[in-house]
Coordinates of C-alpha atoms in Angstrom, one line a residue:
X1 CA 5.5 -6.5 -27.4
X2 CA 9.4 -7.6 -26.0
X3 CA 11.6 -8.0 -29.3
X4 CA 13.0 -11.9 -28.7
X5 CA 16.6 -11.3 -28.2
X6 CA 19.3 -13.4 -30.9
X7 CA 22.1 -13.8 -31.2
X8 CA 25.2 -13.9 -33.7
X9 CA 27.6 -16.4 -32.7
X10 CA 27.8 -20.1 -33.2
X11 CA 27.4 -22.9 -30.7
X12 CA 30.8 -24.4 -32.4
X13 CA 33.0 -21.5 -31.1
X14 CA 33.6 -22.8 -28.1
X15 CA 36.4 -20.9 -25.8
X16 CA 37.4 -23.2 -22.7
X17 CA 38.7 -20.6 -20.5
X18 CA 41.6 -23.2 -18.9
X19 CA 42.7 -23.6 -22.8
X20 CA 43.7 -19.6 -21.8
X21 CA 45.6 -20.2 -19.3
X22 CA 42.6 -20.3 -15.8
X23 CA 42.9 -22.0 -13.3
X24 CA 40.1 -23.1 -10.9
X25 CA 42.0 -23.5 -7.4
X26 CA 39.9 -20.3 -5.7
X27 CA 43.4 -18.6 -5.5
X28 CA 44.5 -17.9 -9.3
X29 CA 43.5 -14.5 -10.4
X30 CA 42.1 -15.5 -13.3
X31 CA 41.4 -12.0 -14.8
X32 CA 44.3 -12.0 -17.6
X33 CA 43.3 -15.2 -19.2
X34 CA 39.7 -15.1 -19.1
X35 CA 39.6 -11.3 -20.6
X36 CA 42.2 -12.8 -23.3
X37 CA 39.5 -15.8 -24.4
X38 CA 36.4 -13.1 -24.2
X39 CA 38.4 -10.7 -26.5
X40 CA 39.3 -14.1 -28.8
X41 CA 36.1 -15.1 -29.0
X42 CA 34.3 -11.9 -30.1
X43 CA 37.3 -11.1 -32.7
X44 CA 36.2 -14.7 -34.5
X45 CA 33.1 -13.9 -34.7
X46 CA 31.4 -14.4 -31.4
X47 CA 30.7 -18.2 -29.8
X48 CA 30.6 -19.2 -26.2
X49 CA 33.2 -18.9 -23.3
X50 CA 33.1 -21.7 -21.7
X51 CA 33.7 -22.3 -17.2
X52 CA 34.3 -25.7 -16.3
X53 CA 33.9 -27.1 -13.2
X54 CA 36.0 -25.1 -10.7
X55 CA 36.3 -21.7 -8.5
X56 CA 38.1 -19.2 -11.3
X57 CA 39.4 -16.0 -9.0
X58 CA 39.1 -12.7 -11.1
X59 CA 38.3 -9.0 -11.1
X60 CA 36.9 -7.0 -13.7
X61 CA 36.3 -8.4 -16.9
X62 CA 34.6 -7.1 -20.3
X63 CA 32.0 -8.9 -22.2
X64 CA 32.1 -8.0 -25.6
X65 CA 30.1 -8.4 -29.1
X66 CA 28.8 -11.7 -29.7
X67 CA 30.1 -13.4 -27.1
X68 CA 27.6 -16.2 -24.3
X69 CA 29.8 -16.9 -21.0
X70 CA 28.8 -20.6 -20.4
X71 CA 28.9 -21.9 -16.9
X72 CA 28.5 -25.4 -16.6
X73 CA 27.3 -27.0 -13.9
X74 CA 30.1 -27.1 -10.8
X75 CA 31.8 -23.7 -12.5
X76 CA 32.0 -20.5 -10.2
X77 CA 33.6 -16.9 -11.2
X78 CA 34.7 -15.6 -8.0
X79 CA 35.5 -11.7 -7.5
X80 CA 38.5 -10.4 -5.9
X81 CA 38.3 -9.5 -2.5
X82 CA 41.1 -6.6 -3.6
X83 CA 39.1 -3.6 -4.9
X84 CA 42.4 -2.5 -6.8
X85 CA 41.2 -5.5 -9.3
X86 CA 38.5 -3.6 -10.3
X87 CA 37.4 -0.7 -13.0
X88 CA 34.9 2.1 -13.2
X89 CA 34.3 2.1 -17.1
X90 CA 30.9 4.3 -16.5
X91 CA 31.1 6.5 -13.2
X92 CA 27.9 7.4 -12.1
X93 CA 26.1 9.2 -8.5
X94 CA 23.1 7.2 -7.5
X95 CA 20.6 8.0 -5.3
X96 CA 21.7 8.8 -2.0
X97 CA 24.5 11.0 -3.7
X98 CA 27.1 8.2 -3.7
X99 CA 29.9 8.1 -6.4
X100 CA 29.5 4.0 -8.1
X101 CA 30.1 2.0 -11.2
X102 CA 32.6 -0.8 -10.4
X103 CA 31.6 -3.9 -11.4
X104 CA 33.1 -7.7 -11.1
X105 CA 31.5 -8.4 -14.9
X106 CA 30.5 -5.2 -17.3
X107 CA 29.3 -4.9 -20.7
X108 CA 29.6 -1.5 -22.4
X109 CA 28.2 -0.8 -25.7
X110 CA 28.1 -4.4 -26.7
X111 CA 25.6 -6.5 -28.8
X112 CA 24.4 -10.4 -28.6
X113 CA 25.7 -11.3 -25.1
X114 CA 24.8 -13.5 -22.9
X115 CA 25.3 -15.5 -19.7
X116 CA 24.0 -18.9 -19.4
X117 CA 24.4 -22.6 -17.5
X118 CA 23.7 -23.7 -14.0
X119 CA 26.8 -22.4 -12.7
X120 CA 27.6 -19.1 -10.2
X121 CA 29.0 -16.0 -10.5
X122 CA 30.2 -15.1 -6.9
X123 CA 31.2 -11.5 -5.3
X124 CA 32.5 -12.3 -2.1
X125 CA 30.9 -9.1 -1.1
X126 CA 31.5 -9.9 3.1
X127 CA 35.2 -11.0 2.8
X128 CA 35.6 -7.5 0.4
X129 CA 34.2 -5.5 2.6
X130 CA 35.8 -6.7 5.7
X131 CA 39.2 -5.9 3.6
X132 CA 37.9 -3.1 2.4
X133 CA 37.2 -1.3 5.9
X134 CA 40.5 -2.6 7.1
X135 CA 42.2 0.9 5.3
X136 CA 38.9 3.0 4.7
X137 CA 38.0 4.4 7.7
X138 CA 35.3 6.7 6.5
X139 CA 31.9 6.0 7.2
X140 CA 29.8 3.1 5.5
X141 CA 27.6 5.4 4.0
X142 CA 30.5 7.6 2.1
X143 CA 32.7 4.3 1.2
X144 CA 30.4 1.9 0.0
X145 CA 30.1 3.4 -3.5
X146 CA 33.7 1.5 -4.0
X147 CA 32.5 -2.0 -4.0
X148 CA 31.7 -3.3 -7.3
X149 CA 28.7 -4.3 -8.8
X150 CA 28.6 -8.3 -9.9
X151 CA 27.0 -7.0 -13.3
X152 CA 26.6 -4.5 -15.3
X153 CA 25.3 -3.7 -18.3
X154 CA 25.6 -0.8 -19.9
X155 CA 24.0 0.5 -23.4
X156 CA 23.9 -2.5 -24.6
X157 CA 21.2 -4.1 -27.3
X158 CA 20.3 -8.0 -27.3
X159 CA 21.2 -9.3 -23.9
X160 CA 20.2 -12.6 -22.1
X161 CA 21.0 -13.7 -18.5
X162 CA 19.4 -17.3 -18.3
X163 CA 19.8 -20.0 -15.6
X164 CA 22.8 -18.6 -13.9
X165 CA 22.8 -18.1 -9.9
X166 CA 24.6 -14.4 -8.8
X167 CA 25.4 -14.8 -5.3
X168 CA 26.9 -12.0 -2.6
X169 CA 27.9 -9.2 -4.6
X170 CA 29.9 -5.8 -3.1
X171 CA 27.1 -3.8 -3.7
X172 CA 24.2 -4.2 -6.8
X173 CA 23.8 -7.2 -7.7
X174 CA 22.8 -6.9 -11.3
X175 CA 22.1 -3.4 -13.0
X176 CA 21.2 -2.8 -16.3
X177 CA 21.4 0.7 -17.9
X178 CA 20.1 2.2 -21.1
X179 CA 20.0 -1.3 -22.7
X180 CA 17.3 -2.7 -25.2
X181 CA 15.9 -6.3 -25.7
X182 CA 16.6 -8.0 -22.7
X183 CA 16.2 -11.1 -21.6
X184 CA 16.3 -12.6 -17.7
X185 CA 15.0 -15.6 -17.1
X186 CA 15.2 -18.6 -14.4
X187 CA 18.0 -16.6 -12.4
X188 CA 18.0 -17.1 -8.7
X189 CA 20.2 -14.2 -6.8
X190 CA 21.4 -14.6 -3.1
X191 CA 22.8 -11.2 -2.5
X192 CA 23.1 -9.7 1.3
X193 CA 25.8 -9.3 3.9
X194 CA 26.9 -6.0 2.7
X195 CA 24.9 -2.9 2.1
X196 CA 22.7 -2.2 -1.1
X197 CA 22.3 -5.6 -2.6
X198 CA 19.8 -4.5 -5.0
X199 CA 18.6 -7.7 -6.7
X200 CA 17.5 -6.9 -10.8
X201 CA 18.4 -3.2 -11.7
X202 CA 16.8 -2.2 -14.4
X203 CA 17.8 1.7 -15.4
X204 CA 16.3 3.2 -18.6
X205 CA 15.9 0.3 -20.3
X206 CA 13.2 -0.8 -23.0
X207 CA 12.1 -4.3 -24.6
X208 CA 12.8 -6.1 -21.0
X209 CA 11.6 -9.4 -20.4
X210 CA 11.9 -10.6 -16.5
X211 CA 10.6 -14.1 -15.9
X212 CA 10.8 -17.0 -13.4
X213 CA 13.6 -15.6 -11.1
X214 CA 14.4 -16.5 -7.3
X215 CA 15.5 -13.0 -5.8
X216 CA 16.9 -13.2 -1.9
X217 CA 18.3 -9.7 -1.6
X218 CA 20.0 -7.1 0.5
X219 CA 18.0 -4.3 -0.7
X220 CA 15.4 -4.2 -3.1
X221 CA 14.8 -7.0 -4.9
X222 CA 13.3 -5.7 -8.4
X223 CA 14.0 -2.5 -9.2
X224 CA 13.5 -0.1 -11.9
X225 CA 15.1 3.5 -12.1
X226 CA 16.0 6.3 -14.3
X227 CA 19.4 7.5 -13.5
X228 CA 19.6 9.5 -16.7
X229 CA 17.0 11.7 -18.5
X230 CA 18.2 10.1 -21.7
X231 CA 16.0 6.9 -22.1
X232 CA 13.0 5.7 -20.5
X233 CA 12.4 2.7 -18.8
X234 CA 9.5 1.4 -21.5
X235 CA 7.7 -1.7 -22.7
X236 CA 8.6 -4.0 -19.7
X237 CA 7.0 -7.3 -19.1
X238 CA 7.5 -9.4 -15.7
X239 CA 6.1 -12.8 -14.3
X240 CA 6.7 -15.4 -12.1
X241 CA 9.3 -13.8 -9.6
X242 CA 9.9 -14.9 -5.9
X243 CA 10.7 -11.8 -4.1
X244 CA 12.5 -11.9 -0.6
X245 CA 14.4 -8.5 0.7
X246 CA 15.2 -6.8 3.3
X247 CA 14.1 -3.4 1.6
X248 CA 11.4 -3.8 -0.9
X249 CA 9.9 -6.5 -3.1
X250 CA 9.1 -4.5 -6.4
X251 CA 10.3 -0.7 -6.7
X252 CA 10.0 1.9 -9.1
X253 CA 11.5 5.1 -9.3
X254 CA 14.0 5.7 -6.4
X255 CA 16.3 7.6 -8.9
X256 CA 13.1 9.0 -11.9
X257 CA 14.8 11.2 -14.3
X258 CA 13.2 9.7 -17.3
X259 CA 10.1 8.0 -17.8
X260 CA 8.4 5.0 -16.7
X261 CA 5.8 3.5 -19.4
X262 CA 4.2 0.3 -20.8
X263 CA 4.5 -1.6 -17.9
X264 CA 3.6 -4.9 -17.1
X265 CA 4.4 -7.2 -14.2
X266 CA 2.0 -10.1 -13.2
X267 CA 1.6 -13.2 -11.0
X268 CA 4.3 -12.6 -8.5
X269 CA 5.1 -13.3 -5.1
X270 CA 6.7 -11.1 -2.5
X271 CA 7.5 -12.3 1.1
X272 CA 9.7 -11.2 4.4
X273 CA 10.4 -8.0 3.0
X274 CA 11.3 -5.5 5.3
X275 CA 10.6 -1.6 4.0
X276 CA 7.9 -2.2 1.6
X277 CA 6.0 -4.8 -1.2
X278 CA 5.0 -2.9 -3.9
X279 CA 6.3 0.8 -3.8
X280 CA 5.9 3.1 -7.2
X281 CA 7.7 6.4 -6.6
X282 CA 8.4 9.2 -9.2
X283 CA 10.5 12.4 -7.4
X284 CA 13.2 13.6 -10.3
X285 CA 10.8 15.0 -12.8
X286 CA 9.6 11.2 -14.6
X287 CA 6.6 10.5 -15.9
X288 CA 5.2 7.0 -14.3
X289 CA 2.5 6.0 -16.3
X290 CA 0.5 3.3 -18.2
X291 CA 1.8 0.8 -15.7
X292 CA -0.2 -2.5 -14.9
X293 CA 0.2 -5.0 -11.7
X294 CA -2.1 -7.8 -11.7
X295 CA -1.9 -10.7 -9.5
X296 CA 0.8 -10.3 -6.3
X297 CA 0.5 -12.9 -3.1
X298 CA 2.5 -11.3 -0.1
X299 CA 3.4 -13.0 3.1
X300 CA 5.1 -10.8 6.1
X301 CA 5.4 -8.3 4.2
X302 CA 6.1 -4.5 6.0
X303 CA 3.6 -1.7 4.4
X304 CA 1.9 -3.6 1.8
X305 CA 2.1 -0.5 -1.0
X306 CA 3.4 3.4 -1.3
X307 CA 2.8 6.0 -4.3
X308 CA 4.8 8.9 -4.3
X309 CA 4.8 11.4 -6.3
X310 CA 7.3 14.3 -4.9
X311 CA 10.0 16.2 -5.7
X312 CA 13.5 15.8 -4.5
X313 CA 14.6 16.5 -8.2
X314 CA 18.1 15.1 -7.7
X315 CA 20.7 14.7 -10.7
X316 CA 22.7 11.3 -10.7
X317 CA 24.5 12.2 -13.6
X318 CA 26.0 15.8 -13.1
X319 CA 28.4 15.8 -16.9
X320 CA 24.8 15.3 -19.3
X321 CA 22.0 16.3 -16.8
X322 CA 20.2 19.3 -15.3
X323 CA 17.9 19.6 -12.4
X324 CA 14.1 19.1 -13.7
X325 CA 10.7 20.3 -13.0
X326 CA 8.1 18.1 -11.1
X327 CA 6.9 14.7 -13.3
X328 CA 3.2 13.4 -13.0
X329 CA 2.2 9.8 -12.0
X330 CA -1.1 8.6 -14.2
X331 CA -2.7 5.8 -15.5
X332 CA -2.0 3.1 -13.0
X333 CA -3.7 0.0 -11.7
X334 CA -2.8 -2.4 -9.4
X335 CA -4.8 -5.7 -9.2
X336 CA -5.7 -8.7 -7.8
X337 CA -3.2 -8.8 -4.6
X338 CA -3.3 -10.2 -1.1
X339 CA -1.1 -9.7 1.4
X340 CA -0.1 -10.3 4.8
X341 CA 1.3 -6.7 6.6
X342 CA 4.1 -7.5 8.8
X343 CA 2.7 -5.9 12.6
X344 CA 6.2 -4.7 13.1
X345 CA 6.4 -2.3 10.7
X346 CA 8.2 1.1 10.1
X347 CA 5.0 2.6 10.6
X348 CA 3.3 1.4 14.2
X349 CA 0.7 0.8 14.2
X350 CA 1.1 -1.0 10.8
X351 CA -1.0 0.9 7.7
X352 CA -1.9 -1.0 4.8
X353 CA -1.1 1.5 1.6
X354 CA 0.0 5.2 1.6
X355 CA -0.6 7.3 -1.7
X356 CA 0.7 11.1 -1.7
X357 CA 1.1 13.8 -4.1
X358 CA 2.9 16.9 -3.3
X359 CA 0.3 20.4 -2.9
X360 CA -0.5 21.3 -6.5
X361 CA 1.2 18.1 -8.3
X362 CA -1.5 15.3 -8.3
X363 CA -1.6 11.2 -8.3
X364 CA -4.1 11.2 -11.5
X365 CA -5.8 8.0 -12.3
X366 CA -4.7 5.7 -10.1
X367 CA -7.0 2.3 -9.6
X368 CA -6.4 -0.2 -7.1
X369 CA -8.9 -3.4 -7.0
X370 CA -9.5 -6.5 -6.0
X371 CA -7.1 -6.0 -2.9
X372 CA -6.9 -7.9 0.2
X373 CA -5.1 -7.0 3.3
X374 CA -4.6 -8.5 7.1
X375 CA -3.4 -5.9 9.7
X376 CA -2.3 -5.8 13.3
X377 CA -4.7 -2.9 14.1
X378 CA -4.2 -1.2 17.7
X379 CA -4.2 2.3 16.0
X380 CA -5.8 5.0 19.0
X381 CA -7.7 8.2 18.7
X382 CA -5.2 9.8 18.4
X383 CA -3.6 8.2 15.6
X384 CA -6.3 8.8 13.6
X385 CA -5.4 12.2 13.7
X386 CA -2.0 12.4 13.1
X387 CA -0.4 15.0 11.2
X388 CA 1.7 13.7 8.3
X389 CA 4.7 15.6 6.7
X390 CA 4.6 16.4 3.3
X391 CA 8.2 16.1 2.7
X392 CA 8.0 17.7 -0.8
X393 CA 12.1 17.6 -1.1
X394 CA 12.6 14.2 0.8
X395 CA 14.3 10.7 -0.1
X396 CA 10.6 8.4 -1.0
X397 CA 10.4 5.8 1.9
X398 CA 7.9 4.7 3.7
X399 CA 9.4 5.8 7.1
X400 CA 9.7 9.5 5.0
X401 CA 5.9 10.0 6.2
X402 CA 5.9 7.8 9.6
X403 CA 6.0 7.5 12.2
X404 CA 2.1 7.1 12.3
X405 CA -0.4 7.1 9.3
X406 CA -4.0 8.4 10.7
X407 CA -5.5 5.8 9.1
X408 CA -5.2 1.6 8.8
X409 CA -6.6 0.5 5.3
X410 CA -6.2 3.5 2.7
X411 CA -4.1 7.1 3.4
X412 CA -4.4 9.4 0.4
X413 CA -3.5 12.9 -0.4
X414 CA -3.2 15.2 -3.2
X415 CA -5.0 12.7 -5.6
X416 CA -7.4 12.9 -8.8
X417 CA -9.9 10.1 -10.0
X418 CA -8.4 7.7 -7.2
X419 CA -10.8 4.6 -7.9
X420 CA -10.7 2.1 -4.7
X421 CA -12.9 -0.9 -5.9
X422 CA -13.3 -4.5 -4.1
X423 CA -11.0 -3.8 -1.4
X424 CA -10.9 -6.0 1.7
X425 CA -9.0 -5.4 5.2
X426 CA -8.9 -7.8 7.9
X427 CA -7.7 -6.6 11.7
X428 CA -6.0 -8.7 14.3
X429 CA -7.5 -6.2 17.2
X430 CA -9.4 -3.1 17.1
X431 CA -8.2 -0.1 15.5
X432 CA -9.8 3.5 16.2
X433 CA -8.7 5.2 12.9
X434 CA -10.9 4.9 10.1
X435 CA -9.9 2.4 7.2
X436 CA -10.0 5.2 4.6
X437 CA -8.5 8.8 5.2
X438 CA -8.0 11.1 1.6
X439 CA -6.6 14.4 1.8
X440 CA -7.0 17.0 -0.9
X441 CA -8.8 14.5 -3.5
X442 CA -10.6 15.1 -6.5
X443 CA -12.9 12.8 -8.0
X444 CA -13.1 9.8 -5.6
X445 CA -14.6 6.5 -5.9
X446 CA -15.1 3.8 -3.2
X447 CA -16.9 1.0 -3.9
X448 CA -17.5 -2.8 -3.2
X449 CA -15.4 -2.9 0.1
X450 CA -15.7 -5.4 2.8
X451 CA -14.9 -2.7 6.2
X452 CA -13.7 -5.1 9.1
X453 CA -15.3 -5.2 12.6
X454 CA -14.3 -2.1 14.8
X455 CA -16.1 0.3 17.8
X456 CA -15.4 3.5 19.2
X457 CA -14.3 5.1 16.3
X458 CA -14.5 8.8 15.7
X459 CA -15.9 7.5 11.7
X460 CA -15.0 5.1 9.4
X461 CA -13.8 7.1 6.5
X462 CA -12.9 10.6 6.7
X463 CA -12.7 13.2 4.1
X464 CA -10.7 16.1 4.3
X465 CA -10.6 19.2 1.1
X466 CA -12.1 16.4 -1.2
X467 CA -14.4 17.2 -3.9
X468 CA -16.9 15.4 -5.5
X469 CA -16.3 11.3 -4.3
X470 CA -18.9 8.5 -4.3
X471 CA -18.9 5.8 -1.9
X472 CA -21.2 3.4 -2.6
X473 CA -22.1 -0.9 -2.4
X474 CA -19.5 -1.0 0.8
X475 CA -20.4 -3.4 3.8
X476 CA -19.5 -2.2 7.1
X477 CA -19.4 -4.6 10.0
X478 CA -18.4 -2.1 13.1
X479 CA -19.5 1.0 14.6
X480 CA -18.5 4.5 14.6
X481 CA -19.8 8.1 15.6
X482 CA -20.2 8.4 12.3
X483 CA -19.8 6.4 8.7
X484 CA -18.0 9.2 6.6
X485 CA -17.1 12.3 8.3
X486 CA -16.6 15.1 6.0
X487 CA -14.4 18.6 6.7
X488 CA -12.7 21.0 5.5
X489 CA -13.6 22.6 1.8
X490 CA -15.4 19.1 0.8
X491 CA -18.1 19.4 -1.2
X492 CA -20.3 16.8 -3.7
X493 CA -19.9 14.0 -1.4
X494 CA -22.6 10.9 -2.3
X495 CA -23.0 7.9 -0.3
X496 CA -25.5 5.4 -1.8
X497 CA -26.5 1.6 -1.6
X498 CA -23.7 1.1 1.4
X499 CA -24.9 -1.8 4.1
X500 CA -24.2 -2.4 7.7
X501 CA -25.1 -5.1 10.5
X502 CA -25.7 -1.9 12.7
X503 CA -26.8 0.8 10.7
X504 CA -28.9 2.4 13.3
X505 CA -25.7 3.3 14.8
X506 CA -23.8 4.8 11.9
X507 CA -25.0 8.0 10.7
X508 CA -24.6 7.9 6.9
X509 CA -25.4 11.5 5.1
X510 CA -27.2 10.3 1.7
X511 CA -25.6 13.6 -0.2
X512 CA -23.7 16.4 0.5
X513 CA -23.6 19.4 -1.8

């Protein structure tokens, strides 16, 4: 169970931030005199800091014990355009090896904070970056680490975002870090216009509650990483998002130093994301297990679902870190999700979901069911045999393992007690690979699918180095050469109870020893 976060201060300490000396003309910089009625407010005890209606101009300011920013309705914190207004107060490296940590609001070892009301915290993350390149000339990808963050949290305990809008931040929007009992509800983010405007960040946390938020992001949307080998991300519970980016809807593990566990994340929507709906990833030595998603609607979405289980084994955090040894990825179901695949995709033609290993480091347990998906299709012969990379040491993304997947529904390899139950794909046009390929498997099931309408296909599963699967209670509406074609090492391959309008034209071995 999520711990209920509380809170110290009293609703009568109530610190106007004009009383201070701001002024809400979208000029002021306001960082002096809001600091001075946050540092006020937590030396009396705690209480709320209060923005009135008005634009309030500021850079970096530090929340502190006890202390609720309250942003009535009209009120907008607005950050610098001038990155010389801003502070590092916890350097870090993330993921693609670039130096971050500024941040417009920051928290750092605080307790009982909080930001609340129906007002907006604004980053102006177009106009700073269009001042910002003015005098950097390096490239995008080496100077963007400057830009701050709108929030950041960092080891914090009892912490509530609630009702507030973040808009256009210079990078992150919002990124929580080895913090416990969170709270985020009701918070709609607008965030793109600059590069890497992550939506909800959430690094090495535990006792995190995400519900009812509105994300519209740059980059990925929801998020969850491990930056640090020091805390886990653990005992998580999610509901109720709207999920629109122009990377992925729901990602885990793009930085996985430390573990991912106890899980939860139900009855969500994901639509016009661009690089990927749901995408679970472990490549830095974590652990990803005991994680539940039940209940996901996607609309235009580009490659419904990824697993990856690799290893890059990067450090972010070079001072207290040291490379690690390949992590595992076990115990996890997802459930209950339809979606509409995007035709223009990274991957043409479009595939459904991809799930890889690396050779000798095995996806275990992994269950997907009760899964629909529509297609494009248009996938050729020779598709269905492409060759895909392995890309043991490679950044996890979808377009890591493209161009072409050799199959349209399901491509798996290196997996163990993969159970496929009550999955459904629907094609646009005919596709010639088969809807299931699985590479180097162990212990397969594949059961209670509806296979669309195709012909001229070489089969409509293939197996390749699998041992011991069962594919059974599946209705096939095409035709193939064959129904499963087995090769390579497989061996204990049972097909049993499987139906098909035209099943004097498939060829379906009863057992294979």
């Amino acid at each position: 169970m999520v711990s209920t976060v509380g809170f110290a201060s009293a609703d009568n300490n109530s610190y106007n931030i004009t009383s201070f000396g701001a002024v809400g003309d979208g000029k002021t910089m306001n960082t002096i005199a809001i600091q001075k009625a946050i540092d006020d407010c937590t030396t009396n005890g705690g209480g709320k800091v209060v923005f009135p209606q008005g634009k309030f101009l500021s850079g970096t300011l530090e929340l502190k014990d006890n202390v609720t920013l309250h942003f009535q309705e009209g009120s907008e914190l607005l950050g610098s355009t001038d990155l010389k207004d801003y502070r590092n107060v916890d350097p870090f490296t993330e993921g693609l090896g670039i130096k971050v940590g500024w941040a417009l609001l920051v928290a750092v070892d605080a307790k009982n904070i909080a930001l609340e009301g129906n007002g907006s915290i604004n980053g102006q993350g177009s106009e700073l970056k269009e001042k910002h390149i003015r005098t950097d000339k390096r490239p995008e990808g080496e100077r963007w680490g400057l830009r701050p963050f709108l929030l950041r949290v960092v080891r914090c305990e009892g912490v509530m975002v609630q009702d507030v809008n973040l808009y256009y931040a210079g990078a992150w929007t919002s990124h929580y870090f080895q913090s416990k009992k969170i709270h985020i509800e009701n918070v709609k983010i607008v965030s793109h216009g600059v590069a890497h405007n992550d939506g909800i960040g959430i690094d090495g946390c535990q006792d995190v509650t995400i519900r009812n938020c509105d994300i519209d992001s740059g980059d990925d949307a929801l998020v969850f990483k491990t930056t640090s080998s020091k805390m886990s991300c653990s005992n998580i519970n999610v509901s109720g998002m709207r999920l629109k980016s122009r990377q992925a809807g729901i990602k885990m593990g793009t930085e996985s130093m430390a573990n991912f566990e106890n899980i939860t994340i139900r009855d969500c929507y994901i639509y016009d994301t661009r690089n990927g709906g749901i995408k679970l990833l472990t490549v830095d030595g974590a652990n990803l297990q005991n994680v539940l998603i039940d209940g996901v609607k996607m609309d235009n979405v580009r490659t419904p679902m990824l697993f990856r289980l690799g290893s890059r084994l990067s450090v972010f955090r070079k001072h207290e870190d040291t490379k690690q040894s390949t992590g595992s990825m076990k115990n996890v179901t997802v459930r209950n999700v339809t979606a509409i695949a995007a035709a223009d995709a990274q991957l043409k033609p479009a595939s459904g979901i991809l799930i890889t290993g690396v050779p000798d480091h095995y996806i275990t347990g992994l269950t997907l069911e009760n899964i629909e998906i529509h297609l494009a299709g248009g996938g050729t012969a020779s598709d269905a045999r492409e060759k895909v990379p392995e890309a043991v040491d490679q950044y996890p993304e979808v377009k890591t393992f493209g161009p072409k997947i050799p199959a349209y529904g399901v491509w798996a390899r290196h997996v163990k007690g993969l159970k496929l139950n009550n999955i459904k794909f629907l094609l646009q046009q005919n596709d010639l690979r088969p809807v299931l390929v699985c590479e180097d498997g162990l212990g397969i099931e594949v059961e209670n699918w509806d296979i669309p309408e195709t012909s001229g296909a070489e089969s409509i599963i293939r197996l390749e180095d699998v041992k011991k699967a069962i594919i059974t209670r599946n209705r096939i509406s095409g035709k193939a050469d064959v129904f499963v074609k087995v090769e390579g090492k497989s061996k204990k391959i049972k097909t049993d109870q499987n139906h098909s309008q035209t099943v004097t034209e498939l060829k379906m071995p009863l057992v294979m020893k």
